[in-house]
Amino acid sequence: MAMPIRIWVLVLLCAIAALAYVHRVALGVSESSIRADLGLSTEDTGQINFAFFLIYAFCQIPAGMLVDRLGPRKSLAIFGLTGAITMAAGAFGGFTGLMSSRLAMGVAQAGLFPAAIAALARWFPLSQRGRASGFLTASMSLGGAVGAYITGQMLGVTTWQNIFVILAIPGILWAIGFFVWYRDTPAEHWQVSTAERELLAREASVSSGGTRQPTPWMTLLQSRLFYGIIGQQFFRAMANAFYLVWLATFLQNAYGMSKEAAGQWTSVPLLGVVLGALIGGAVSDAVMIRTGNRRLARSGVAIVSLVIGVGCFLSAMAIADAMTALMVITLAALLTSLSNACAYTVTVDAGGPFVGSLFATMNMTGNFGAAAFAIILPKWVGWLNNDWHMVLLLVGGLYLLGALCWLAIDPRKTVLE
């Protein structure tokens, strides 16, 4: 039996999501080589990274609105091609060229994920969106891990400029191939079987993306559902920044690990995040199939997993042994990450024809939350006499606030109702 075309669509979406994170981490892994080659300071490279995330956040909503107007096929091809070309362009022009390329990449990647979610909305029935979202979110973390490893290996045999050009090639090929093969709806695709077309038509909810109507922001701003969606993302993204930015420092200060050991063990909770995203999507869809209750399948799964994960964080605070505490933190990372797929899926369920704009707003809010965490954590530790174990209380508290926001989310309605 041939694989359903929607599975191939998901494979392509996961591929570009992974490539986007490969392109992101390449700069960080190459940072010391770039500084030495261009005569830059750590402040200079820090400015480049800050510029990327800032423009990435601010361009989310305009890019999402563009996705809603153009549809996923044109949007993904444009954003994917632009992101890859700007990756290669960063190899030329010194500091100015590198800064310009990262700014352009921030704009391109701002539209990439709203477009991917809009494509998922068109190609997956309600009963399968959780798993599809889980694979999409997991592919981002996997792309970051694989990209870091590949870049590190290549630095031993070639220059960072060559690496940037080499890593751009798959993205260029992907954009061309995707535009040629993909279609915005199953009805337009020549390879979709009658059975798959009927399934998607039968289980589809509302039209998602591709509308030429302006986004009704005044209606969205009056929706409790809208604020619940962006609120949970804000607090969860703040807490998630702990794994990516501060975990290694936490292990050194709280448990006396060496820099080398802390760096190695940081990957373990990140693996928990990947597994949590995959498992969360499957659990959400299983609840959806068994009960037919969309609120229970999305909000219910998210709330339960977040609350139990908070309990694990609080338990880890009382554990003196570093390895035992790390395993409990990894379990907490897995449990809280069950909500990742729920968050992506609920934008599909509730976005109506404005999925791109809703997802972009949610993602933008999350990026602002992650940026805020970088400022809040050092102050938090200072207020508590440099007791780094209390960082777990902060992280757990943020996840709990995210769980409370889920109480306002009922995906049986759309943000327009």
PDB file of N, CA, C and O in Angstrom, residues 25-34 147-164:
ATOM      1  N   VAL A  25      21.955  27.210  14.359  1.00  0.00           N
ATOM      2  CA  VAL A  25      23.020  26.834  15.288  1.00  0.00           C
ATOM      3  C   VAL A  25      24.404  26.935  14.664  1.00  0.00           C
ATOM      4  O   VAL A  25      25.406  26.966  15.379  1.00  0.00           O
ATOM      5  N   ALA A  26      24.485  26.988  13.329  1.00  0.00           N
ATOM      6  CA  ALA A  26      25.794  27.015  12.676  1.00  0.00           C
ATOM      7  C   ALA A  26      26.624  28.213  13.121  1.00  0.00           C
ATOM      8  O   ALA A  26      27.842  28.112  13.292  1.00  0.00           O
ATOM      9  N   LEU A  27      25.967  29.349  13.329  1.00  0.00           N
ATOM     10  CA  LEU A  27      26.693  30.537  13.770  1.00  0.00           C
ATOM     11  C   LEU A  27      27.259  30.338  15.168  1.00  0.00           C
ATOM     12  O   LEU A  27      28.413  30.674  15.440  1.00  0.00           O
ATOM     13  N   GLY A  28      26.446  29.786  16.073  1.00  0.00           N
ATOM     14  CA  GLY A  28      26.899  29.591  17.443  1.00  0.00           C
ATOM     15  C   GLY A  28      28.071  28.637  17.542  1.00  0.00           C
ATOM     16  O   GLY A  28      29.036  28.891  18.274  1.00  0.00           O
ATOM     17  N   VAL A  29      28.012  27.536  16.797  1.00  0.00           N
ATOM     18  CA  VAL A  29      29.099  26.561  16.839  1.00  0.00           C
ATOM     19  C   VAL A  29      30.366  27.140  16.227  1.00  0.00           C
ATOM     20  O   VAL A  29      31.480  26.846  16.671  1.00  0.00           O
ATOM     21  N   SER A  30      30.214  27.983  15.217  1.00  0.00           N
ATOM     22  CA  SER A  30      31.371  28.568  14.518  1.00  0.00           C
ATOM     23  C   SER A  30      31.835  29.880  15.143  1.00  0.00           C
ATOM     24  O   SER A  30      32.769  30.505  14.633  1.00  0.00           O
ATOM     25  N   GLU A  31      31.199  30.302  16.233  1.00  0.00           N
ATOM     26  CA  GLU A  31      31.413  31.645  16.772  1.00  0.00           C
ATOM     27  C   GLU A  31      32.869  31.979  17.034  1.00  0.00           C
ATOM     28  O   GLU A  31      33.361  33.042  16.635  1.00  0.00           O
ATOM     29  N   SER A  32      33.611  31.082  17.666  1.00  0.00           N
ATOM     30  CA  SER A  32      35.006  31.389  17.986  1.00  0.00           C
ATOM     31  C   SER A  32      35.844  31.496  16.715  1.00  0.00           C
ATOM     32  O   SER A  32      36.740  32.348  16.626  1.00  0.00           O
ATOM     33  N   SER A  33      35.562  30.664  15.718  1.00  0.00           N
ATOM     34  CA  SER A  33      36.289  30.746  14.447  1.00  0.00           C
ATOM     35  C   SER A  33      35.972  32.045  13.716  1.00  0.00           C
ATOM     36  O   SER A  33      36.856  32.676  13.121  1.00  0.00           O
ATOM     37  N   ILE A  34      34.711  32.456  13.756  1.00  0.00           N
ATOM     38  CA  ILE A  34      34.303  33.701  13.105  1.00  0.00           C
ATOM     39  C   ILE A  34      34.980  34.891  13.775  1.00  0.00           C
ATOM     40  O   ILE A  34      35.496  35.798  13.094  1.00  0.00           O
ATOM     41  N   GLY A 147      22.626  19.776  13.508  1.00  0.00           N
ATOM     42  CA  GLY A 147      23.368  20.887  12.927  1.00  0.00           C
ATOM     43  C   GLY A 147      24.608  21.235  13.723  1.00  0.00           C
ATOM     44  O   GLY A 147      25.673  21.523  13.153  1.00  0.00           O
ATOM     45  N   ALA A 148      24.485  21.192  15.049  1.00  0.00           N
ATOM     46  CA  ALA A 148      25.643  21.478  15.896  1.00  0.00           C
ATOM     47  C   ALA A 148      26.736  20.439  15.687  1.00  0.00           C
ATOM     48  O   ALA A 148      27.930  20.773  15.590  1.00  0.00           O
ATOM     49  N   TYR A 149      26.329  19.170  15.596  1.00  0.00           N
ATOM     50  CA  TYR A 149      27.323  18.095  15.414  1.00  0.00           C
ATOM     51  C   TYR A 149      28.002  18.211  14.054  1.00  0.00           C
ATOM     52  O   TYR A 149      29.238  18.141  13.953  1.00  0.00           O
ATOM     53  N   ILE A 150      27.212  18.407  12.993  1.00  0.00           N
ATOM     54  CA  ILE A 150      27.782  18.484  11.643  1.00  0.00           C
ATOM     55  C   ILE A 150      28.719  19.681  11.520  1.00  0.00           C
ATOM     56  O   ILE A 150      29.825  19.570  10.968  1.00  0.00           O
ATOM     57  N   THR A 151      28.290  20.823  12.030  1.00  0.00           N
ATOM     58  CA  THR A 151      29.122  22.025  11.945  1.00  0.00           C
ATOM     59  C   THR A 151      30.432  21.817  12.695  1.00  0.00           C
ATOM     60  O   THR A 151      31.512  22.195  12.211  1.00  0.00           O
ATOM     61  N   GLY A 152      30.351  21.227  13.879  1.00  0.00           N
ATOM     62  CA  GLY A 152      31.560  20.956  14.656  1.00  0.00           C
ATOM     63  C   GLY A 152      32.529  20.046  13.928  1.00  0.00           C
ATOM     64  O   GLY A 152      33.749  20.274  13.938  1.00  0.00           O
ATOM     65  N   GLN A 153      31.993  19.014  13.276  1.00  0.00           N
ATOM     66  CA  GLN A 153      32.846  18.095  12.527  1.00  0.00           C
ATOM     67  C   GLN A 153      33.485  18.772  11.310  1.00  0.00           C
ATOM     68  O   GLN A 153      34.665  18.573  11.018  1.00  0.00           O
ATOM     69  N   MET A 154      32.705  19.605  10.625  1.00  0.00           N
ATOM     70  CA  MET A 154      33.211  20.256   9.421  1.00  0.00           C
ATOM     71  C   MET A 154      34.257  21.317   9.724  1.00  0.00           C
ATOM     72  O   MET A 154      35.131  21.594   8.885  1.00  0.00           O
ATOM     73  N   LEU A 155      34.160  21.919  10.907  1.00  0.00           N
ATOM     74  CA  LEU A 155      35.152  22.934  11.267  1.00  0.00           C
ATOM     75  C   LEU A 155      36.559  22.360  11.344  1.00  0.00           C
ATOM     76  O   LEU A 155      37.543  23.098  11.226  1.00  0.00           O
ATOM     77  N   GLY A 156      36.654  21.055  11.524  1.00  0.00           N
ATOM     78  CA  GLY A 156      37.972  20.429  11.580  1.00  0.00           C
ATOM     79  C   GLY A 156      38.617  20.248  10.218  1.00  0.00           C
ATOM     80  O   GLY A 156      39.820  19.963  10.144  1.00  0.00           O
ATOM     81  N   VAL A 157      37.828  20.417   9.146  1.00  0.00           N
ATOM     82  CA  VAL A 157      38.372  20.135   7.810  1.00  0.00           C
ATOM     83  C   VAL A 157      38.224  21.296   6.830  1.00  0.00           C
ATOM     84  O   VAL A 157      38.836  21.275   5.758  1.00  0.00           O
ATOM     85  N   THR A 158      37.421  22.311   7.168  1.00  0.00           N
ATOM     86  CA  THR A 158      37.243  23.421   6.233  1.00  0.00           C
ATOM     87  C   THR A 158      36.916  24.699   7.003  1.00  0.00           C
ATOM     88  O   THR A 158      36.802  24.694   8.226  1.00  0.00           O
ATOM     89  N   THR A 159      36.766  25.799   6.281  1.00  0.00           N
ATOM     90  CA  THR A 159      36.516  27.099   6.911  1.00  0.00           C
ATOM     91  C   THR A 159      35.031  27.274   7.210  1.00  0.00           C
ATOM     92  O   THR A 159      34.170  26.614   6.619  1.00  0.00           O
ATOM     93  N   TRP A 160      34.724  28.212   8.095  1.00  0.00           N
ATOM     94  CA  TRP A 160      33.316  28.474   8.419  1.00  0.00           C
ATOM     95  C   TRP A 160      32.577  29.048   7.219  1.00  0.00           C
ATOM     96  O   TRP A 160      31.369  28.812   7.050  1.00  0.00           O
ATOM     97  N   GLN A 161      33.307  29.788   6.361  1.00  0.00           N
ATOM     98  CA  GLN A 161      32.654  30.330   5.159  1.00  0.00           C
ATOM     99  C   GLN A 161      32.171  29.208   4.246  1.00  0.00           C
ATOM    100  O   GLN A 161      31.045  29.242   3.723  1.00  0.00           O
ATOM    101  N   ASN A 162      33.017  28.199   4.053  1.00  0.00           N
ATOM    102  CA  ASN A 162      32.622  27.064   3.224  1.00  0.00           C
ATOM    103  C   ASN A 162      31.453  26.307   3.850  1.00  0.00           C
ATOM    104  O   ASN A 162      30.551  25.824   3.144  1.00  0.00           O
ATOM    105  N   ILE A 163      31.457  26.199   5.165  1.00  0.00           N
ATOM    106  CA  ILE A 163      30.370  25.500   5.863  1.00  0.00           C
ATOM    107  C   ILE A 163      29.046  26.210   5.621  1.00  0.00           C
ATOM    108  O   ILE A 163      28.014  25.571   5.349  1.00  0.00           O
ATOM    109  N   PHE A 164      29.036  27.532   5.707  1.00  0.00           N
ATOM    110  CA  PHE A 164      27.800  28.288   5.494  1.00  0.00           C
ATOM    111  C   PHE A 164      27.255  28.044   4.085  1.00  0.00           C
ATOM    112  O   PHE A 164      26.047  27.898   3.894  1.00  0.00           O
TER     113      PHE A 164
END
